[in-house]
């Protein structure tokens, strides 16, 4: 007993002395340690016994929130059970043993839905009487609120808290008070808690607008006055960049997230320094250093100055490999786009480092191995080291063994015989395993099934590597799913073009089986119309598992055009052209066009109309009226006439048959003494009535600057006879052209053309319907119509006439110079000749030329400049090259 009172005496004495010398600290939140005992429940309802600990828990949580340290009393449970009479001295002993400054306990009485809660709090080291607190209420739904109110009273007494009377902000000039008050959670009328004010201070600082913030409290008669004293950050008047050579100042400032007029935030400044460094890394200046200076200029403004030390460009010194046995280093480097710095790096940019290129190189090398039998090959992540002005790259490779193709089979849901499906596969024709061909086979099988309506088909290859025989046994497993039908086709985005114009090109219909091939062809046909800037295709699940909704969203572009301009060619010299057209008249897909072109030798006027779908079937038709005035070397020809035509696809999307009827009145005038006897006889007006049939196949990937596909035509023209007119002849022509993709995106072009014309019985074949060669698109290096037949007219003069048969061959090698700008280089070889009725076509008699040129699909129109040299020059023919220059619409 003595020891207990001695302990209490020394403890009380220590606390009194501490309070005397450090009065503020004595009541700081970190020193208040509290024990909250379970509350006694006085009620006949035994179901309320759980409130014994629940009330004490609510009070404990409230005190913790206010900053008190609530002691866990589990360790003194034996003493708690002994305190049955709740004697104050015993309670104090409990507080001392738990090292707590205060102990709280109490009771709740409950009778007929009315409750009364009484609580007491006593200092463990004091001698004063306990403080008493109480609340009353009615109904269990109000119990929580009452307990929280009781806890608030205890907290106020425990912390000796004062009420906050007012909160003011001082020192702010630009940032309004309301903006700051929205951040401060403490409000007038709240209890003064320094911890909460510290949290408010941090929250205001995190606004990023202030350099310094101080919080002071001033005691007044009826509460505390809280003062936030603020020093604002300056605003940026101007951003200055120094030391930059590679980038212009505006290029650097555009990459920043700060700007003039914004608050000077050092965190954002550092972030922008990182952004500038990343910008320089794109140019391979990985050692660029960026610092900043803040230059105060008064009125709380400052200039922000970035100082850049760009350093030298960092290039790749070496690329090394580990684990490569199958291929030499030189071979692997050829697979990569990334390369080492070379002697001509200042021209070729060799050695420049690009992370995306390097990652793609890893994928390319992996594919290179796996497409050559190394099915288990793995290429590791590259080890990139930056040392000074150099980059060193090391790539680890695990090649694994090389596998041959073993047994190939197909399992699962087969819609065709296994033999038919195996015929589609290319992998079985290979000696060694290739993952690329494997993927192509999966796509081919998927296309076969999707074309039969199995849109959800799942084709996956199961590859078993036999390590003993080093063979890969491949099984293509097919799960076809249900056949899928087009439930609905929804077209949107077409404000001008009618729905039926789009639907008729799609070639897929509602309630029809899904067909991937038909859908792809339909979308390609929509693009070929050239009515739309963009076409988005989306397939979504319909109302049932076997139904699909096809959504076509188009973005239309202008289809009407008015253009005028000028061009130049070596034949026509300067010419002018005006064209007015509408390719989608009234949204029906019809075309109406007027064109006029006037040059030195030719004046052409033409109006035409085309209907691509007559009678709602793919039967195209049209009519045109034309007037042409043309000057030949020995006479002039004025032509007036018109034509009607029709065409129909006869096989797939690439082949069409054409039928055209033309009626022309040709007026030959200004005949010179050098004209042929036939031209002299035909001087004046002559009528030509003809019918033309033509078969055309066109699979080119695009009509302008194609890179693949082919185009072939064969036509027969018949004039006179029952058709009437003054001219009677039959003309046969055939043409073929092949575009062959070659290495490095270059393209080879092979072209051949031939023709034969003869007069019909008792008919006339005019000179302007015969064949001439020379000039643009014919053997280049010869002048316009320079390849012809010669004869002596009745006046004894040598005259030039066309041949009744010809042969033309062209070989071109097209080299993209600037692909995005449409600039091409071309090397060509031409051969051709014409023959009269007395000579047969003789390939050994072809005139040959070769040369080079430039073609540019420029914004102002196509430009073509080519120089041809005659390889089999004859007496009197030029020795040097002949330039051909075209600019404008005649290209």
Tab-separated table of C-alpha atoms in Angstrom, residues 62 66 151-153 155-157 159-164 186-194 196-197 224:
chain	number	residue	atom	x	y	z
A	62	UNK	CA	-13.961	9.736	-31.444
A	66	UNK	CA	-9.248	14.094	-32.117
A	151	UNK	CA	-17.835	11.736	-26.754
A	152	UNK	CA	-17.652	15.341	-28.003
A	153	UNK	CA	-18.212	16.663	-24.468
A	155	UNK	CA	-13.100	15.400	-25.878
A	156	UNK	CA	-13.672	19.086	-25.186
A	157	UNK	CA	-12.882	18.628	-21.519
A	159	UNK	CA	-8.134	18.533	-24.513
A	160	UNK	CA	-9.216	21.718	-22.799
A	161	UNK	CA	-10.328	22.746	-26.307
A	162	UNK	CA	-11.353	26.187	-27.385
A	163	UNK	CA	-13.821	27.193	-30.054
A	164	UNK	CA	-12.494	28.761	-33.281
A	186	UNK	CA	-11.536	23.765	-40.419
A	187	UNK	CA	-14.451	26.197	-40.086
A	188	UNK	CA	-15.437	28.896	-37.537
A	189	UNK	CA	-17.300	27.241	-34.675
A	190	UNK	CA	-15.132	24.092	-34.783
A	191	UNK	CA	-13.074	22.996	-31.811
A	192	UNK	CA	-9.507	24.245	-31.946
A	193	UNK	CA	-7.326	21.207	-32.832
A	194	UNK	CA	-3.728	22.027	-33.944
A	196	UNK	CA	-6.308	19.561	-38.095
A	197	UNK	CA	-4.840	22.983	-38.790
A	224	UNK	CA	-9.468	31.532	-31.151
